[in-house]
mmCIF file of C-alpha atoms in Angstrom:
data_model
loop_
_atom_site.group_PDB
_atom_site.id
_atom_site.type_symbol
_atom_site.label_atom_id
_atom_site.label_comp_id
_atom_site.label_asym_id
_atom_site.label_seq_id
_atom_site.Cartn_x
_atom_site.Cartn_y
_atom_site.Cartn_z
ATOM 1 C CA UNK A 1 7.393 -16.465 -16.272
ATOM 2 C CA UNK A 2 3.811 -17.250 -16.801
ATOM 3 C CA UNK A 3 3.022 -13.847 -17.970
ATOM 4 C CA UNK A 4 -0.518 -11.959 -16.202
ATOM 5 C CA UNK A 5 -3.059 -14.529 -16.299
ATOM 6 C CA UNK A 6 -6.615 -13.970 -16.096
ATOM 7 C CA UNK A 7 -9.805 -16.032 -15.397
ATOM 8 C CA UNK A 8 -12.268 -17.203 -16.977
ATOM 9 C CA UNK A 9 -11.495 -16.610 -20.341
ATOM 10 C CA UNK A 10 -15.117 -16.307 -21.342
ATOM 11 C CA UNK A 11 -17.981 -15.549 -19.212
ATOM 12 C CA UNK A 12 -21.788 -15.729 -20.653
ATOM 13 C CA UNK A 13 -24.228 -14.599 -18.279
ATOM 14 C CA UNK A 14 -28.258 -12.784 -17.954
ATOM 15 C CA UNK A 15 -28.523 -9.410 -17.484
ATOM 16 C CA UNK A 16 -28.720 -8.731 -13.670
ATOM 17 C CA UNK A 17 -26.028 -11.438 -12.675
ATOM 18 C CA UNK A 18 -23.000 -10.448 -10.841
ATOM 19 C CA UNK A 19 -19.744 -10.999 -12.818
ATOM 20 C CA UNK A 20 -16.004 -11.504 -11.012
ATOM 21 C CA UNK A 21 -13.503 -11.193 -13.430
ATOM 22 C CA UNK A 22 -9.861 -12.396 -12.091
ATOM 23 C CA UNK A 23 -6.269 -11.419 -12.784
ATOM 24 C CA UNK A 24 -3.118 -12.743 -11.337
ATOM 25 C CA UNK A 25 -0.329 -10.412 -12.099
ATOM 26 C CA UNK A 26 3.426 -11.000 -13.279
ATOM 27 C CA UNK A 27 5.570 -11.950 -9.609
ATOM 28 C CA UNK A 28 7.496 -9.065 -8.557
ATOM 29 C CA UNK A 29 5.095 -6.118 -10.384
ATOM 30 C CA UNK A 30 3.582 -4.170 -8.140
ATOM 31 C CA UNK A 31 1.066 -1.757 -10.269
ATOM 32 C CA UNK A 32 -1.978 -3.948 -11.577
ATOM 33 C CA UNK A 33 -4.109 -2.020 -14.274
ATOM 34 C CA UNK A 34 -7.615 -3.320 -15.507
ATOM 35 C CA UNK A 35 -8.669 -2.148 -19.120
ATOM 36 C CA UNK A 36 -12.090 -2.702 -21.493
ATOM 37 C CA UNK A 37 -11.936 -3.207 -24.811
ATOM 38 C CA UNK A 38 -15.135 -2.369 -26.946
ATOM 39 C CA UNK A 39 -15.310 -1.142 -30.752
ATOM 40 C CA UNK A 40 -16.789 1.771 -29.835
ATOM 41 C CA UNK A 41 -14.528 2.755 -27.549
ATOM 42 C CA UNK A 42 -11.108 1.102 -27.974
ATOM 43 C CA UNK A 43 -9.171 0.435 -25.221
ATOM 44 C CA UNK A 44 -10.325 2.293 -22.068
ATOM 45 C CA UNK A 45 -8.834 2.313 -18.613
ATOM 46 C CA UNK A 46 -11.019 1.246 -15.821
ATOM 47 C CA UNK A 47 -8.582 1.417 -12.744
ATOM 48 C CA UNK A 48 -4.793 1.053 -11.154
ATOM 49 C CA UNK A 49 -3.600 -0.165 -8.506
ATOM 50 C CA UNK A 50 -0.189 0.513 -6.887
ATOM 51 C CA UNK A 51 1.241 -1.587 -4.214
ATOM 52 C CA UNK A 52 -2.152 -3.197 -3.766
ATOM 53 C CA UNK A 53 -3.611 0.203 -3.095
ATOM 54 C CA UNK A 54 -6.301 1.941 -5.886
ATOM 55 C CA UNK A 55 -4.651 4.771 -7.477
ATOM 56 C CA UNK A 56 -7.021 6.082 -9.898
ATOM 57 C CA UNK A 57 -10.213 4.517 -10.085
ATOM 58 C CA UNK A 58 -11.743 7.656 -12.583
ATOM 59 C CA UNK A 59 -12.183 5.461 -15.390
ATOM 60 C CA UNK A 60 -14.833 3.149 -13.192
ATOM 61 C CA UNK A 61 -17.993 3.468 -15.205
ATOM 62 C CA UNK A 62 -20.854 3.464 -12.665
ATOM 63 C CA UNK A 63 -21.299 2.275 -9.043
ATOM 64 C CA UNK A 64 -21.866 -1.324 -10.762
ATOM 65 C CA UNK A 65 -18.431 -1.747 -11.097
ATOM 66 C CA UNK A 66 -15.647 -2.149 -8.002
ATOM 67 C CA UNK A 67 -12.296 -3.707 -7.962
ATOM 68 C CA UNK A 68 -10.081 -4.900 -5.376
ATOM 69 C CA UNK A 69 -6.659 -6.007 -4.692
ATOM 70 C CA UNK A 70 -6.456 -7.942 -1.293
ATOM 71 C CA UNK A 71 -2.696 -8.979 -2.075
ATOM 72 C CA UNK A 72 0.280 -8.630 -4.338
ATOM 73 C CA UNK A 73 -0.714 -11.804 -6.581
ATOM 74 C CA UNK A 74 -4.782 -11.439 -7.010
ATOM 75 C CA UNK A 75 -7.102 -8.717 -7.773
ATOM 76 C CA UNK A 76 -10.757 -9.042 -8.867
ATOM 77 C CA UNK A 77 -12.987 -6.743 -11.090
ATOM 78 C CA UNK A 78 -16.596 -7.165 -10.549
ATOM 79 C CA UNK A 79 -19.845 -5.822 -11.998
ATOM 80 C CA UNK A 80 -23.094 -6.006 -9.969
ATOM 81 C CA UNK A 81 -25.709 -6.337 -11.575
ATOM 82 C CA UNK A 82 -24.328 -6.753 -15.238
ATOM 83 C CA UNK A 83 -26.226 -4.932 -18.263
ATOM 84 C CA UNK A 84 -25.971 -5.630 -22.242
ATOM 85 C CA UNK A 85 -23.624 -2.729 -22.329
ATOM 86 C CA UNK A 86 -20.912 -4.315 -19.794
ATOM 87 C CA UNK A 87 -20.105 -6.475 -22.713
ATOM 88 C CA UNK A 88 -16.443 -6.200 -23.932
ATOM 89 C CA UNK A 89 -12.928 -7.742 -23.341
ATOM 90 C CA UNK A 90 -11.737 -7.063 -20.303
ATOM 91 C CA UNK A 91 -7.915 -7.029 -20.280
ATOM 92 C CA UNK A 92 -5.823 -6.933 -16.663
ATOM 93 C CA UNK A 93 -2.052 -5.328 -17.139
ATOM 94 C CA UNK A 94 0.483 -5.330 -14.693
ATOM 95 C CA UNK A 95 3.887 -3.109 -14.749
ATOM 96 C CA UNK A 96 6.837 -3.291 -12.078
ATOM 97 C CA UNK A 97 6.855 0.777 -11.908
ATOM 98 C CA UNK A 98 4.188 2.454 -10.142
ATOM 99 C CA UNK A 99 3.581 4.567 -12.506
ATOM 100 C CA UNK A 100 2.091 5.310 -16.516
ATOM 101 C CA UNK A 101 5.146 5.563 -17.776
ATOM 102 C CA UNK A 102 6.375 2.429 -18.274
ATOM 103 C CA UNK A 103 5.582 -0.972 -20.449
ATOM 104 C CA UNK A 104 2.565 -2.179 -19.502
ATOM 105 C CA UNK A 105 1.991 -6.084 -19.375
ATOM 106 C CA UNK A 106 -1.454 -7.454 -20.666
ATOM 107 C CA UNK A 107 -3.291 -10.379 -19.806
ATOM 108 C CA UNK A 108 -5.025 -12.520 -22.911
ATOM 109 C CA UNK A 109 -8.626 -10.903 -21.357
ATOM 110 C CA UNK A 110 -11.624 -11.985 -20.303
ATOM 111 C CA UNK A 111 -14.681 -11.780 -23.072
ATOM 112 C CA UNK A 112 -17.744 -10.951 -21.298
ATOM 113 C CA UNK A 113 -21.445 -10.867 -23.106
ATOM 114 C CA UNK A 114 -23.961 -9.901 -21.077
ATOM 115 C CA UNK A 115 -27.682 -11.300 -22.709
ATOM 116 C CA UNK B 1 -10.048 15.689 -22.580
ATOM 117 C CA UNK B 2 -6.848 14.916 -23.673
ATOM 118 C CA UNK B 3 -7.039 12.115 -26.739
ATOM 119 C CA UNK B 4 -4.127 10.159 -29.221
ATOM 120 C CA UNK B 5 -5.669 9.470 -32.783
ATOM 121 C CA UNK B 6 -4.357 6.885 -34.915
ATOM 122 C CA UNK B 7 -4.442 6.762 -39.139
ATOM 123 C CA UNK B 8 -4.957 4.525 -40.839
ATOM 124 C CA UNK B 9 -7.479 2.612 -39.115
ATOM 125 C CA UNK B 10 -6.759 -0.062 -41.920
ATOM 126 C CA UNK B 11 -3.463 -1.485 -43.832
ATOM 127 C CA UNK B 12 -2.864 -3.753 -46.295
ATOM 128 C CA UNK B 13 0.728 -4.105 -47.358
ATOM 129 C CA UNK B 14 1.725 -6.443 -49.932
ATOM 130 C CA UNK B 15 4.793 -8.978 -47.996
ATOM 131 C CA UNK B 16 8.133 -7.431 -48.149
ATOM 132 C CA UNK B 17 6.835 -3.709 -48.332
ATOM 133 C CA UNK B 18 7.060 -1.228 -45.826
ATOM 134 C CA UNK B 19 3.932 -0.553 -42.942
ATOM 135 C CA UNK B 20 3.631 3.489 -41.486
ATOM 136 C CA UNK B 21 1.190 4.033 -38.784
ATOM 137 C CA UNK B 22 1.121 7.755 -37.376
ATOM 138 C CA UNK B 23 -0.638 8.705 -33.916
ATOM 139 C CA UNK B 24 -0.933 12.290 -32.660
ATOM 140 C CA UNK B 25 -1.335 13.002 -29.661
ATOM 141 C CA UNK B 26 -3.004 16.391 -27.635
ATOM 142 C CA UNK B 27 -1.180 17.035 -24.207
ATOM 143 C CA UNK B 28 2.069 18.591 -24.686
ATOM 144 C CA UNK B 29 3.343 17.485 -21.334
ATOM 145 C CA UNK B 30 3.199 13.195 -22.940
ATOM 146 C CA UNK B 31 6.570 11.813 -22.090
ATOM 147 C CA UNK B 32 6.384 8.203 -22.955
ATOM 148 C CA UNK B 33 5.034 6.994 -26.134
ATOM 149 C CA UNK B 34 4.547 2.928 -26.764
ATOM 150 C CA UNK B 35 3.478 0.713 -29.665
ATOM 151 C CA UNK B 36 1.073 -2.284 -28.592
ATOM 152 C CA UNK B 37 0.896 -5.706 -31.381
ATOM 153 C CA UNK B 38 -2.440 -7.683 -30.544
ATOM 154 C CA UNK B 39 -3.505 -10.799 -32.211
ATOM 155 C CA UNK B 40 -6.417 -12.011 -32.517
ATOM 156 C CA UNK B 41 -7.650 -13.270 -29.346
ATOM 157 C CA UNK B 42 -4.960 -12.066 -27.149
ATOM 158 C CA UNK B 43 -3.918 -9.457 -25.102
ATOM 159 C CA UNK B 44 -1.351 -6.345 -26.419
ATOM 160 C CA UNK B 45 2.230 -6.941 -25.946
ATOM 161 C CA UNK B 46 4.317 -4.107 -26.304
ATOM 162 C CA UNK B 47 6.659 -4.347 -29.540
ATOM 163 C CA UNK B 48 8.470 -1.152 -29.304
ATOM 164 C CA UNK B 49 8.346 2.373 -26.920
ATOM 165 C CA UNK B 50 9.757 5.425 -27.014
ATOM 166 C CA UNK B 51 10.565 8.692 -25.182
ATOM 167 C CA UNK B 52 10.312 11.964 -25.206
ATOM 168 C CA UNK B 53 14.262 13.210 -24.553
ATOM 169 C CA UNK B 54 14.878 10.590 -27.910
ATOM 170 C CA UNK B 55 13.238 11.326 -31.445
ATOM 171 C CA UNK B 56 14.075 7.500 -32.754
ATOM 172 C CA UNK B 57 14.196 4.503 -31.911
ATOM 173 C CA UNK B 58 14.948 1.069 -34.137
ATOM 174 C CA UNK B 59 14.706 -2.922 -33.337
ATOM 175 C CA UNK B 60 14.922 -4.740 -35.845
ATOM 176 C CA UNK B 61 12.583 -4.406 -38.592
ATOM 177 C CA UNK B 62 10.176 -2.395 -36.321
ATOM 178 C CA UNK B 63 10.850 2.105 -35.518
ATOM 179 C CA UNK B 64 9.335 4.500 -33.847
ATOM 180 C CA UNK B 65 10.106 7.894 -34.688
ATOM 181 C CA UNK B 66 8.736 11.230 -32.388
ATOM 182 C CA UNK B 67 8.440 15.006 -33.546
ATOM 183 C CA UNK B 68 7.040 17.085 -30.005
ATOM 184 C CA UNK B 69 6.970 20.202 -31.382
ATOM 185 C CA UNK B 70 4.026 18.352 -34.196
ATOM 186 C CA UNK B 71 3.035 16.204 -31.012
ATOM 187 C CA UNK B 72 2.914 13.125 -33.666
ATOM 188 C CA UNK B 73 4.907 10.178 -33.610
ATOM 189 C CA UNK B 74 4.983 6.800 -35.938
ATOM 190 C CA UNK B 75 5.512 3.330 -36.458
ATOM 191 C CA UNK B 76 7.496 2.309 -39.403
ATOM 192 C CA UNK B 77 7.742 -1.593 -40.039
ATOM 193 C CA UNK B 78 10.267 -2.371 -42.701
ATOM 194 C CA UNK B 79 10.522 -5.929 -44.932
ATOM 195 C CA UNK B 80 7.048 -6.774 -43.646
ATOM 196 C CA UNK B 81 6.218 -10.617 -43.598
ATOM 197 C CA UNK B 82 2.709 -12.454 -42.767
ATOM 198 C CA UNK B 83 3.246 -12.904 -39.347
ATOM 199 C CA UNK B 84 3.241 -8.970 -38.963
ATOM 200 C CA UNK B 85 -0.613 -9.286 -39.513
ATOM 201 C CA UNK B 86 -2.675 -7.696 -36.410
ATOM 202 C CA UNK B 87 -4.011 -5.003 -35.011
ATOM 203 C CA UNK B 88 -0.989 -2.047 -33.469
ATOM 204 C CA UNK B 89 -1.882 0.448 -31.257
ATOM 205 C CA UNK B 90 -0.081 3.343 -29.811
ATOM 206 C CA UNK B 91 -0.646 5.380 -26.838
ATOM 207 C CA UNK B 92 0.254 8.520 -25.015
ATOM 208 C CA UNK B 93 1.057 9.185 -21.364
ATOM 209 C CA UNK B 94 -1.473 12.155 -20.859
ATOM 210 C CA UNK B 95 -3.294 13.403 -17.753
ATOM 211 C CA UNK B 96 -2.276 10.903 -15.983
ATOM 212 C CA UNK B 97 -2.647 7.919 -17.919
ATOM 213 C CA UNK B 98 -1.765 5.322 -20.953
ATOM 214 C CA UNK B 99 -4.374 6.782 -23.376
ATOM 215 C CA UNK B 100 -4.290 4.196 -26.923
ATOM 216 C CA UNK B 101 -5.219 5.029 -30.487
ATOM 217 C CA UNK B 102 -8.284 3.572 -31.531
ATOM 218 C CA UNK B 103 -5.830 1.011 -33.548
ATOM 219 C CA UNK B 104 -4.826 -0.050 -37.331
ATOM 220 C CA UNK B 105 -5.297 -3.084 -38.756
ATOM 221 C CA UNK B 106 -2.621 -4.476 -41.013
ATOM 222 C CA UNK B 107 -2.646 -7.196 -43.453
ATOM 223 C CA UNK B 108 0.500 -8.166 -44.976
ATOM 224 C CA UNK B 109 -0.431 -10.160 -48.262
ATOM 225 C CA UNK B 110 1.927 -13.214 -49.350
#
C-alpha cells in the first residue's frame, strides 16, 4: 500500500494567492482527517470527513479555509486568499473507522509559507 | 476546553538507556490513548495505542502504561538505540476528537 499521499510537498506562494492542498487517502479508509502543524500550536485538527461527508469542520480557522471530498480517493483543502499566518505543515490522515477512536494514518504533509 | 499536556518537551538519553514520556490528559470520558513517532520531515505514524478497559500495553522495546483515576498515561522506551531519535507525541480522544501533546523531542546519544 502506498500509504496517504499528499501533493505538493511544498508550496511557496504571495500573500493573497489561493492555495489547494491535496490528499489521496489509504484504499478502503473511509474517514479522511486534515491537520496543521505550527510551533505554536502543535498539531491542530482542521476537519473530518466520514464516508466523503464533513463531520466536524469546528477546527476550520476562518471562512478562508474550505475542504472538500468529491469521492472516496481525493479530497482538497484550500485557503483563499492565503495570509503569513496560514503558514505551517499541513498533514492529511485517513482511518478505516469512522470515528476518533482509532489509529489514525498520516500523510508526509504539505509545507506551506505564505510571503 | 479539554487539553493533553506532554513533559518533557525535550530528551536526551544516552543509547541503551531507558526514554519516559508522560501526557495527562483533562476529560475523564478519553477512551483511546495513542503514541505518534515523527521524523523529521514526515508525517506521524502511530508506534503504539492504548485503551481505556487495559492499563498496559508492551511491543517490543516500546509501552504504554494508563492510570484513569490520575487521567495520565506514559511512554516507556526500553534499550533505546539512535534510530529512536524524533519527536513522540501522544493524544487523547476528548470532546470529540484526537487532541496531541505539544510533543518531546528525544535524542538518543551513541
Amino acid at each position: 500500500d502506498a500509504g496517504v499521499i499528499q501533493s505538493p510537498r511544498h508550496e511557496v506562494t504571495e500573500m493573497g494567492q489561493e492555495v489547494t492542498l491535496r490528499c489521496k487517502p489509504i484504499s478502503g479508509h473511509n474517514s479522511l482527517f486534515w491537520y496543521r502543524q505550527t510551533m505554536m500550536r502543535g498539531l491542530e485538527l482542521l476537519i473530518y470527513f466520514n464516508n466523503n461527508v464533513p463531520i466536524d469542520d469546528s477546527g476550520m480557522p476562518e471562512d478562508r479555509f474550505s475542504a472538500k471530498m468529491p469521492n472516496a480517493s481525493f479530497s482538497t483543502l484550500k485557503i483563499q486568499p492565503s495570509e503569513p499566518r496560514d503558514s505551517a505543515v499541513y498533514f492529511c490522515a485517513s482511518s478505516p473507522v469512522g470515528n476518533y477512536n482509532s489509529p489514525l494514518h498520516f500523510g508526509n504533509g504539505t509545507r506551506l509559507t505564505v510571503t | 476546553g479539554e487539553n493533553v499536556e506532554q513533559h518533557p518537551s525535550t530528551l536526551s538519553v544516552q543509547e541503551g538507556d531507558s526514554a519516559v514520556i508522560k501526557c495527562t490528559y483533562s476529560d475523564s470520558a478519553s477512551n483511546y490513548f495513542p503514541w505518534y513517532k515523527q521524523e523529521l520531515g514526515k508525517g506521524p505514524q502511530l508506534i503504539i495505542d492504548i485503551r481505556s478497559n487495559v492499563g498496559e500495553k508492551k511491543d517490543q522495546r516500546i509501552a504504554v502504561t494508563l492510570n484513569k483515576t490520575a487521567k495520565h498515561f506514559s511512554l516507556h522506551i526500553t534499550e533505546t538505540q539512535p534510530e529512536d531519535s524524533a519527536v513522540y507525541f501522544c493524544a487523547a480522544s476528548t470532546g470529540g476528537k484526537l487532541i496531541f501533546g505539544q510533543g518531546t523531542e528525544l535524542s538518543v546519544k551513541p
